[in-house]
XYZ file of C-alpha atoms in Angstrom:
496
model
C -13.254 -97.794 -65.604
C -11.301 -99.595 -68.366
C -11.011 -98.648 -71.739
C -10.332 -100.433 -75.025
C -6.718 -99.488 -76.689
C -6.529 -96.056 -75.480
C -3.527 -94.425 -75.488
C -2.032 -92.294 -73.063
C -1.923 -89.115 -75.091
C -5.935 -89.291 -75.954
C -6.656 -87.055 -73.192
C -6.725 -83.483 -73.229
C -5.210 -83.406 -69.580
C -1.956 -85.219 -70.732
C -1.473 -83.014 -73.999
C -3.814 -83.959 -76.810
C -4.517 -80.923 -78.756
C -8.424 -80.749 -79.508
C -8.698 -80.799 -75.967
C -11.979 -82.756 -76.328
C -11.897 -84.606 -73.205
C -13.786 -82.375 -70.952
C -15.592 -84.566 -68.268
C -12.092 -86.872 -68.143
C -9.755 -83.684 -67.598
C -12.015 -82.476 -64.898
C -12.144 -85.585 -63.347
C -8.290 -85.002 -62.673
C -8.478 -81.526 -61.851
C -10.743 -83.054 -58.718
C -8.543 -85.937 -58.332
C -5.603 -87.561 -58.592
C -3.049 -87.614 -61.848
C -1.118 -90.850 -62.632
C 1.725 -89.655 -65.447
C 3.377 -93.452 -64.545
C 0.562 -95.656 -64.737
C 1.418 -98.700 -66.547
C -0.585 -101.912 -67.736
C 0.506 -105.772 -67.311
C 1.036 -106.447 -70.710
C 0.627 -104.986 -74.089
C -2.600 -106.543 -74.860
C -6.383 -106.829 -74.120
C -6.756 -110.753 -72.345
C -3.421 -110.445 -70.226
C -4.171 -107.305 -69.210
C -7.128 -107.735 -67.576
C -6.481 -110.732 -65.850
C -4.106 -109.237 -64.636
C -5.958 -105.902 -63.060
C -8.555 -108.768 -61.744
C -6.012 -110.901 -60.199
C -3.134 -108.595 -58.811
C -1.031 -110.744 -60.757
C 1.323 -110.957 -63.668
C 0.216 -112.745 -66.911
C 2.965 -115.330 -66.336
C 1.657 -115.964 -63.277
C -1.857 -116.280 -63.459
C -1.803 -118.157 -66.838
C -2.951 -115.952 -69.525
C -0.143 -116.218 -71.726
C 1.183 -118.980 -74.141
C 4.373 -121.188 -74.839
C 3.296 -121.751 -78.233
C 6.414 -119.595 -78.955
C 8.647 -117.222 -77.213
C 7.490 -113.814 -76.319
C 4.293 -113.913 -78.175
C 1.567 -112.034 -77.364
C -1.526 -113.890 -77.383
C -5.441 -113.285 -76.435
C -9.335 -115.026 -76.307
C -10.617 -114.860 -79.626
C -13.559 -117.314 -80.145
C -11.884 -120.734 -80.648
C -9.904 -120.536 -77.683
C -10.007 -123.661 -75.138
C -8.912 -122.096 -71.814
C -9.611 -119.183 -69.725
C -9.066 -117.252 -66.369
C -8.591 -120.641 -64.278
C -10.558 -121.533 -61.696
C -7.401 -121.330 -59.122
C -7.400 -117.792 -59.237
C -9.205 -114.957 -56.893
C -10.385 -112.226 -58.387
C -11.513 -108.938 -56.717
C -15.167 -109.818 -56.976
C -14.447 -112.904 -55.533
C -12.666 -111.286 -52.608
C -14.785 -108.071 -52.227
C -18.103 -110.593 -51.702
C -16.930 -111.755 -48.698
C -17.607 -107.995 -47.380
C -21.060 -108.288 -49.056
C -19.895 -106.257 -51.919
C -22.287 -106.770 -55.484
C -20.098 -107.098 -58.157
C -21.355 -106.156 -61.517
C -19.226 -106.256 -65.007
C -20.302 -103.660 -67.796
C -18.931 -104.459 -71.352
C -16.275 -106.974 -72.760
C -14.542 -109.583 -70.416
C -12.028 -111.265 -72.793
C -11.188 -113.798 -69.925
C -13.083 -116.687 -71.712
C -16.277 -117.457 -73.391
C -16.713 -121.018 -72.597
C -19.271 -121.481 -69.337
C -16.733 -121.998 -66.899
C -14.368 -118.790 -67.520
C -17.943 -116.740 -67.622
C -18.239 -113.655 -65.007
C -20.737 -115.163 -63.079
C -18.617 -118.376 -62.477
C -15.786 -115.925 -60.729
C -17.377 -113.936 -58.482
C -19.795 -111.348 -60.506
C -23.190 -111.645 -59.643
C -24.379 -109.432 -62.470
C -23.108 -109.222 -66.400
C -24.071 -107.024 -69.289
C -21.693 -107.167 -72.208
C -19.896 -109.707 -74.366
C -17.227 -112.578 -73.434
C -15.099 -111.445 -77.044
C -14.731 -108.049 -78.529
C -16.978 -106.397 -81.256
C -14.721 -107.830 -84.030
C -17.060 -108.904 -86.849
C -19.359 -109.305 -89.124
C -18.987 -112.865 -89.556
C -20.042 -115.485 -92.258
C -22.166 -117.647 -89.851
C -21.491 -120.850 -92.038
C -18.073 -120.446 -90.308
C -17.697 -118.519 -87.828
C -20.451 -116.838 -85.433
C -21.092 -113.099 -84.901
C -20.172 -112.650 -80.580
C -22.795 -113.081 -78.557
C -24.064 -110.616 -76.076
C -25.267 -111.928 -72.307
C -27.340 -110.307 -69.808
C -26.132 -112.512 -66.565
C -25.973 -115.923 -67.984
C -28.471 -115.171 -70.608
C -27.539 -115.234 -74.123
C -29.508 -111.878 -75.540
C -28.751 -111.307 -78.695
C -25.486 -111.161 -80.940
C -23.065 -108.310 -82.421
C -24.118 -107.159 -85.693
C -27.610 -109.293 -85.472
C -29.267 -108.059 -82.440
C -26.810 -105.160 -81.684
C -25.793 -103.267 -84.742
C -22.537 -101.674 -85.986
C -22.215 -100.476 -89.101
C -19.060 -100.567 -90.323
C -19.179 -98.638 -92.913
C -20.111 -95.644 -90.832
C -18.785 -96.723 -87.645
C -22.239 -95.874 -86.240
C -23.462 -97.738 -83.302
C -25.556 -97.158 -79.640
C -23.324 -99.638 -77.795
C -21.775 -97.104 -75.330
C -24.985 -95.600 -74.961
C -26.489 -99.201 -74.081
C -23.735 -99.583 -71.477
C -23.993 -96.113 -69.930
C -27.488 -97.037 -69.278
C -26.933 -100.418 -68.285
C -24.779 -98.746 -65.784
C -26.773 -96.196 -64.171
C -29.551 -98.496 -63.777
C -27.215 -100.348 -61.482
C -26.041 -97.147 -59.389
C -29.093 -96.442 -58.792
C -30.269 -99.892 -57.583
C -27.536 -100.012 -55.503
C -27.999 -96.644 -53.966
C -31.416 -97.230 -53.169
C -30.377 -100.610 -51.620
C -27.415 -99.114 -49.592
C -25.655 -101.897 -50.923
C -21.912 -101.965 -51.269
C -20.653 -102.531 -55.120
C -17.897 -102.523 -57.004
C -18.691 -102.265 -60.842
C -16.227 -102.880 -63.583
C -16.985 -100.998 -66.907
C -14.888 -102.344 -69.219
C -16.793 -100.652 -72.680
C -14.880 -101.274 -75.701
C -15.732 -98.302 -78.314
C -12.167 -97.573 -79.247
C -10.999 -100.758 -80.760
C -11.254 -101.786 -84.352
C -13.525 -101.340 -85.622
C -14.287 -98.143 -83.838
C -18.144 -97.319 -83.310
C -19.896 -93.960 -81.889
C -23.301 -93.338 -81.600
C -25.034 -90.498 -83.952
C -25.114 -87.866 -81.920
C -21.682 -88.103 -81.321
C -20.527 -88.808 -85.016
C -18.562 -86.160 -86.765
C -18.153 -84.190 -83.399
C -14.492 -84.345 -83.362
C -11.733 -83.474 -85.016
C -9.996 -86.406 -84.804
C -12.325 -88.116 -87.384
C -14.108 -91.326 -85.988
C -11.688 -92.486 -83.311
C -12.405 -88.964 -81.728
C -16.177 -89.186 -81.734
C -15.778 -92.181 -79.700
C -13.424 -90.694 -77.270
C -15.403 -87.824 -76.993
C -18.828 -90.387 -76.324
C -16.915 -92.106 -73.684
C -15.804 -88.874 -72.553
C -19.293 -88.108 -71.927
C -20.106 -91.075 -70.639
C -17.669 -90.924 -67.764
C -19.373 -87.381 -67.029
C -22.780 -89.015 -66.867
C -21.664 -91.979 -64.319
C -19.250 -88.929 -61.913
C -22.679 -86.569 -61.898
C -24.918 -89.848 -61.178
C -22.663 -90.708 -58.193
C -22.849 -86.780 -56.833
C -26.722 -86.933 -57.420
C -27.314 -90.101 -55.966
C -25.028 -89.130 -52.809
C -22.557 -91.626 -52.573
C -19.615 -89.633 -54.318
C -17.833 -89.472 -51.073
C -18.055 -93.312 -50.513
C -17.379 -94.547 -53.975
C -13.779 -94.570 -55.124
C -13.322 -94.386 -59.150
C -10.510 -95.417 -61.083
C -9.851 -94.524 -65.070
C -7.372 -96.320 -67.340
C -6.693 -98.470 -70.261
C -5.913 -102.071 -71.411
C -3.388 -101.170 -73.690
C -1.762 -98.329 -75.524
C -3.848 -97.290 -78.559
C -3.392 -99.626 -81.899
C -1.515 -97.809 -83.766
C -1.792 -100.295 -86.697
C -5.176 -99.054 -87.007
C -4.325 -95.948 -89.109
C -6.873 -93.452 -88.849
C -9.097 -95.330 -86.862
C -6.096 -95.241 -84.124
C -5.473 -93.514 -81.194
C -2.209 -91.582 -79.459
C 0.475 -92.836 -77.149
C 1.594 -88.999 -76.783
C 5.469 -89.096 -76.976
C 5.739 -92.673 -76.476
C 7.327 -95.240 -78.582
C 5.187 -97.146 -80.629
C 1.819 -99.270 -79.358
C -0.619 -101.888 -78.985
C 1.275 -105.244 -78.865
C 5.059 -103.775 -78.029
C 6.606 -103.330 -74.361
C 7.649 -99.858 -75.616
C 6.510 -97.142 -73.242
C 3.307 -96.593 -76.324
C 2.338 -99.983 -75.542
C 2.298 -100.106 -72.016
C 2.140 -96.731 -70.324
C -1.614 -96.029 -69.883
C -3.510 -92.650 -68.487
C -4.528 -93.203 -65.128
C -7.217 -90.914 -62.936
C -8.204 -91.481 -59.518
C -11.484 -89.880 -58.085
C -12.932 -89.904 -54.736
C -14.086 -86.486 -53.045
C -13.559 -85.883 -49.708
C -10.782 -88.241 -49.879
C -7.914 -87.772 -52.500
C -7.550 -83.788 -52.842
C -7.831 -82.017 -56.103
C -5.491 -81.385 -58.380
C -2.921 -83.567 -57.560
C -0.339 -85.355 -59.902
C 1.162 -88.484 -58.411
C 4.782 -90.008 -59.900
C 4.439 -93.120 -58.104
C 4.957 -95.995 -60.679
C 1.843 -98.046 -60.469
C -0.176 -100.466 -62.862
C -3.248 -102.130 -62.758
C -2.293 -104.819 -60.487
C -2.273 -102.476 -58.147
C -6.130 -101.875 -58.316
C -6.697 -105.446 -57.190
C -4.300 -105.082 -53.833
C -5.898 -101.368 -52.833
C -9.427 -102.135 -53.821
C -8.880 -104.710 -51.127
C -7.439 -102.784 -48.745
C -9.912 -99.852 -48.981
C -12.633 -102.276 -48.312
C -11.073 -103.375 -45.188
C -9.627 -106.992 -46.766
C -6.601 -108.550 -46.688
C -4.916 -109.750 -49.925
C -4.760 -113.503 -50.463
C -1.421 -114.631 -48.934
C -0.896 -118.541 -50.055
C 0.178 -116.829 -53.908
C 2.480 -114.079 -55.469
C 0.951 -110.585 -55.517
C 2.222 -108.039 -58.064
C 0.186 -105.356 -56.989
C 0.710 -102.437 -54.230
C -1.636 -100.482 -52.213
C -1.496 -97.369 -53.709
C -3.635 -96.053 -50.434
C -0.482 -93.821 -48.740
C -0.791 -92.366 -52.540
C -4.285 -91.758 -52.919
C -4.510 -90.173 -49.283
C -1.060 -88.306 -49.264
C 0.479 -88.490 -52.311
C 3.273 -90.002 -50.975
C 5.756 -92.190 -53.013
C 5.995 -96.230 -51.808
C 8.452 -98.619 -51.626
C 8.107 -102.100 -53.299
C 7.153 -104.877 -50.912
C 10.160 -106.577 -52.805
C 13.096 -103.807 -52.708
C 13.979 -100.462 -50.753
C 17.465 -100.073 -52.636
C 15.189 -97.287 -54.495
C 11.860 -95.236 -53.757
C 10.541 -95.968 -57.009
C 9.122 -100.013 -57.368
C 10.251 -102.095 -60.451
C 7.508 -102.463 -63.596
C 8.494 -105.548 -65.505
C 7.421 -105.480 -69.316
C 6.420 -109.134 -70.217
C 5.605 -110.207 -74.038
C 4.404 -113.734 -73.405
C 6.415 -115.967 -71.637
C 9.279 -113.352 -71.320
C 10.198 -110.007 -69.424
C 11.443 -107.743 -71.964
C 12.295 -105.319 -70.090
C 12.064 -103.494 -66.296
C 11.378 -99.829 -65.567
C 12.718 -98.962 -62.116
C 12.798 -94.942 -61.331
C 13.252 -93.039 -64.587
C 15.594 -95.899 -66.085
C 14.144 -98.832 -68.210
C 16.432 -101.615 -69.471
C 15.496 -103.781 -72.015
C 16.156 -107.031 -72.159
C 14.674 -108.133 -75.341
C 14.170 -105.727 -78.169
C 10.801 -106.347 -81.248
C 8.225 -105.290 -82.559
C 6.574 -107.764 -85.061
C 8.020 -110.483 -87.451
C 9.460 -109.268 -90.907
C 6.778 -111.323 -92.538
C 3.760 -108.977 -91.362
C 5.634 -105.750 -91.602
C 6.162 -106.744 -94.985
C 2.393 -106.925 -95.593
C 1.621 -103.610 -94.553
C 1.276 -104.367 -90.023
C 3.338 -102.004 -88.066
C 3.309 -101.461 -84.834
C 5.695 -98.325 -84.879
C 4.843 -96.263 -88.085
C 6.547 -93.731 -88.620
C 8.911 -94.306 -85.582
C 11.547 -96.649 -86.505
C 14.606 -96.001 -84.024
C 17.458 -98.444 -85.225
C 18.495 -101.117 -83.372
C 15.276 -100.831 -81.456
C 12.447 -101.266 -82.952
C 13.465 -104.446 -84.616
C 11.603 -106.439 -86.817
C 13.522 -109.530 -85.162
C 13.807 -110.522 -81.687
C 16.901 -109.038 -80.557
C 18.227 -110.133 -77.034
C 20.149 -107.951 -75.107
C 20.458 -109.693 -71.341
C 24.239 -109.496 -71.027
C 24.065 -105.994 -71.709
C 20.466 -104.454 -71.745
C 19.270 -100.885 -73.783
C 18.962 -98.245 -70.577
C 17.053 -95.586 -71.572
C 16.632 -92.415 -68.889
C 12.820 -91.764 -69.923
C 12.903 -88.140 -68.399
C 15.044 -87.117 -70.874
C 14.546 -89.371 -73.300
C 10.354 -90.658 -73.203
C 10.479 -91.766 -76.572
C 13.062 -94.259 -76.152
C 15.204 -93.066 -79.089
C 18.632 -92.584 -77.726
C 20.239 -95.376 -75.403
C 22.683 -95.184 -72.629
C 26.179 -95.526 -73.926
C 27.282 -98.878 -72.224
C 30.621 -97.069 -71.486
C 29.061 -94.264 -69.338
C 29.218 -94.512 -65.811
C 25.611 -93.600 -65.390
C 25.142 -96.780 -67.308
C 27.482 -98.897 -65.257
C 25.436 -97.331 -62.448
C 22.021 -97.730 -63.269
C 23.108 -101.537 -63.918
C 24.706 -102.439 -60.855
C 20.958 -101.345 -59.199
C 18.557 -102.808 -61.614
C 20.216 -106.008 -62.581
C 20.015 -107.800 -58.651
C 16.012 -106.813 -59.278
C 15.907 -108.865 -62.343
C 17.513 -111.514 -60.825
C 15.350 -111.812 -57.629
C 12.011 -111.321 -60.211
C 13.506 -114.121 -62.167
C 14.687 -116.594 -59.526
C 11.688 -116.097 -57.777
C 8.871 -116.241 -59.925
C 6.461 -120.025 -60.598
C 4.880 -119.294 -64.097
C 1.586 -120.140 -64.121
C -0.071 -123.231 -66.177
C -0.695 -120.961 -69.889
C -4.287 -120.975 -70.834
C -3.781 -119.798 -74.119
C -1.737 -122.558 -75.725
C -5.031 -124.705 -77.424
C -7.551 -123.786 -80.021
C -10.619 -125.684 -81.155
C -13.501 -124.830 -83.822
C -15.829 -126.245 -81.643
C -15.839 -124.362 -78.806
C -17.131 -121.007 -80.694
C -20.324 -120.130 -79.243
C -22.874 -121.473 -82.484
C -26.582 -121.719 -81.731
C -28.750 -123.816 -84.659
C -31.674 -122.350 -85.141
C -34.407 -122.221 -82.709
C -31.652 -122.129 -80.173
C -29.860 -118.394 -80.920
C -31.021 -116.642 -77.312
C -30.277 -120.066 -75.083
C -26.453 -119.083 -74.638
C -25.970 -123.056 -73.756
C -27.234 -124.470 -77.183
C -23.912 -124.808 -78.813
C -23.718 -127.202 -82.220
C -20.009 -126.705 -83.272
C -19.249 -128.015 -86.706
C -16.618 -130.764 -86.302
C -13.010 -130.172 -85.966
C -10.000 -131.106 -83.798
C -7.704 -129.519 -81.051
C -4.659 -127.439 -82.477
C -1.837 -124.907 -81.422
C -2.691 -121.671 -81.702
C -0.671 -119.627 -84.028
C -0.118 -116.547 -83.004
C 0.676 -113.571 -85.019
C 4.382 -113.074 -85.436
């Protein structure tokens, strides 16, 4: 289970104070806590390549060179896409006889090639793009929705959100999407693995009606709470159907919450800004595991993980081995799950606790290894969009941290000791001993990450107009009718 830009402190379980998470708080109490779970990078695309691959961003392409440490995505005009070169866990899991079904956004690519069904899905029931919209179709089309390779309809056309209510039956769509599947599946005896990837908590946020104005939290709430709910619904289907005990469930997030959002944001608990930074707010994501009979309740696991991780113990609990002629980031967290013990890197055993590199783009900002982070590279965004009103850290501005240029800091990195210090406000001094310490251990890491690494070929470098998904008319539900309006091939600029 993915979500969309929810931050770690939206759950009751890790602190929120409306405690209005019930179904997701009790699905820790009968599982497994993550307080360290961390994504691959600080936004959507990257991110979930990287949970599907096992693999860095850098690695498996979905960053860009367009400039240095910029974050960058898969809106609509983008040329490239998950490449063709790399296995994902459908891919792998099929070879078991697994069905592989994705619920919700995929943000991998929207051209035909980078679809779901092209890498190892067999079925597909959301959009290629986020909700973003409503869109003048003269120049830019609304996202279409697909049902397998079907083109069914489009956001704001054939599947509504109001945005000036926020009200929409998306997540209800999805939920029942998805239990039509568990069902088919059950009945089949069929092995699956499902990926629900719903997207209800990003801008602009959308909840059903009979969820609207249920929480206190305004309308960011009501959607937490739907998903909330939603999650409940799927848990109770499995113990119905009778395949709880064989189906292993995993919660999380893309990204910390938006915080630029205002209102319409989520929390990041006490966690240093969001969305878009390699702060611990943009990176550090809640994290439930679920699987009865298996992984005993109540348990709270400080293993460092990440999503990568999901791709090498996914594998491993269905009895596969991980692909060995490429670089895998991600651990099997199974010795976690089953005994809550703590693992070693497959890379280091100077320390009990594996490293969890930050990357922005093309560059590792910084590396969490045990309670220590260093980073290497301090920023936030560009002076030119704070100054028009985009922050990324409101209301959190640490000096000489949360800079508004890009800082480097490699010959001597910011150590922060997040146990005492989670928000990242007070640094190391550099003339401590604990500092010279903590150094002396991280920095051969780096160096071994660094020297070691191949960087993938970046997919997100090119733009083009014409590869939006337009439809003339007579052609909107074909999916393959495409009639772009002409243009030509540029860089993409990200934001700053």
């Amino acid at each position: 289970m993915l979500m969309d830009d929810m931050g770690w402190g939206d759950l009751g379980v890790f602190g929120q104070p409306s405690k209005e998470t019930p179904n997701l708080d009790r699905m820790a109490s009968e599982g497994m806590l993550f307080p360290n779970f961390y994504t691959a990078n600080p936004l959507c695309s990257p991110s979930r390549a990287a949970l599907l691959t096992g693999r860095l961003p850098v690695r498996n392409g979905f960053y860009t060179t367009n400039a240095h440490a910029r974050n960058a995505y898969t809106p609509q005009e983008i040329v490239g896409g998950i490449s063709k070169d790399e296995i994902l866990i459908p891919e792998v899991l099929k070879k078991a006889g697994y069905v592989s079904k994705i619920v919700g956004k995929w943000h991998l690519g929207h051209r035909p090639q980078y679809l779901p069904l092209e890498h190892g899905f067999d079925e597909f029931f959301g959009a290629p793009n986020c909700h973003v919209g409503p869109y003048n179709k003269t120049f830019r089309p609304n996202i279409p929705v697909y049902n397998n390779s079907q083109m069914v309809g489009r956001y704001y056309e054939d599947f509504r959100i109001n945005r000036a209510s926020g009200e929409s039956n998306l997540t209800q769509l999805y939920l029942e999407e998805t239990v039509k599947f568990l069902r088919r599946q059950a009945a089949s005896g069929e092995q699956f693995f499902l990926y629900w990837a719903v997207d209800a908590t990003h801008t602009p946020v959308y909840a059903s009606k009979r969820f609207q104005g249920k929480s206190q939290r305004g309308l960011y709430g009501d959607a937490v709470m739907e998903l909330d709910d939603s999650v409940g619904v799927i848990l109770k289907e499995l113990k119905t159907l009778g395949i709880a005990k064989n189906t292993f469930v995993f919660f999380t997030s893309d990204n910390g919450a938006a915080l630029t959002s205002g209102i319409q944001a989520g929390s990041n608990g006490p966690f240093l800004c969001g969305k878009e930074t390699t702060f611990e707010g943009g990176m550090r994501e809640p994290g439930i595991a679920w699987w009865p009979g298996h992984i005993k309740a109540g348990q709270v696991s400080y293993q460092l993980a990440n999503v990568m991780d999901l791709f090498t113990t996914s594998l491993s609990l269905a009895g596969l081995p991980v692909p060995n002629d490429r670089a895998i980031d991600g651990l099997d967290l199974t010795p976690v799950l089953l005994n809550n013990t703590i693992i070693d890197s497959h890379q280091s055993h100077f320390t009990r606790n594996r490293p969890i590199f930050f990357y922005r783009g093309n560059e590792m900002m910084a590396v969490r290894v045990g309670l220590y982070k260093a980073h290497y590279w301090t920023w936030t965004n560009s002076w030119e969009e704070f100054k028009q009103g985009v922050n990324f850290c409101p209301g959190e501005d640490v000096a000489g941290v949360t800079t508004h240029t890009q800082e480097e800091h490699t010959m001597q990195p910011l150590i922060f000791h997040l146990g005492r210090d989670p928000g990242e406000k007070y640094p190391i001094s550099v003339q401590s001993l604990e500092y010279q310490r903590v150094l002396k251990q991280i920095t051969p890491l780096v160096e071994q990450h660094k020297n070691s690494l191949v960087p993938g070929e970046p997919q997100l470098n090119m733009c083009d107009l014409a590869v939006m998904n337009w439809a003339p008319p007579g052609c909107e539900k074909l999916g393959r009718c495409l009639t772009p309006p002409e243009s030509a091939p540029w860089k993409c600029e990200w934001p700053h």
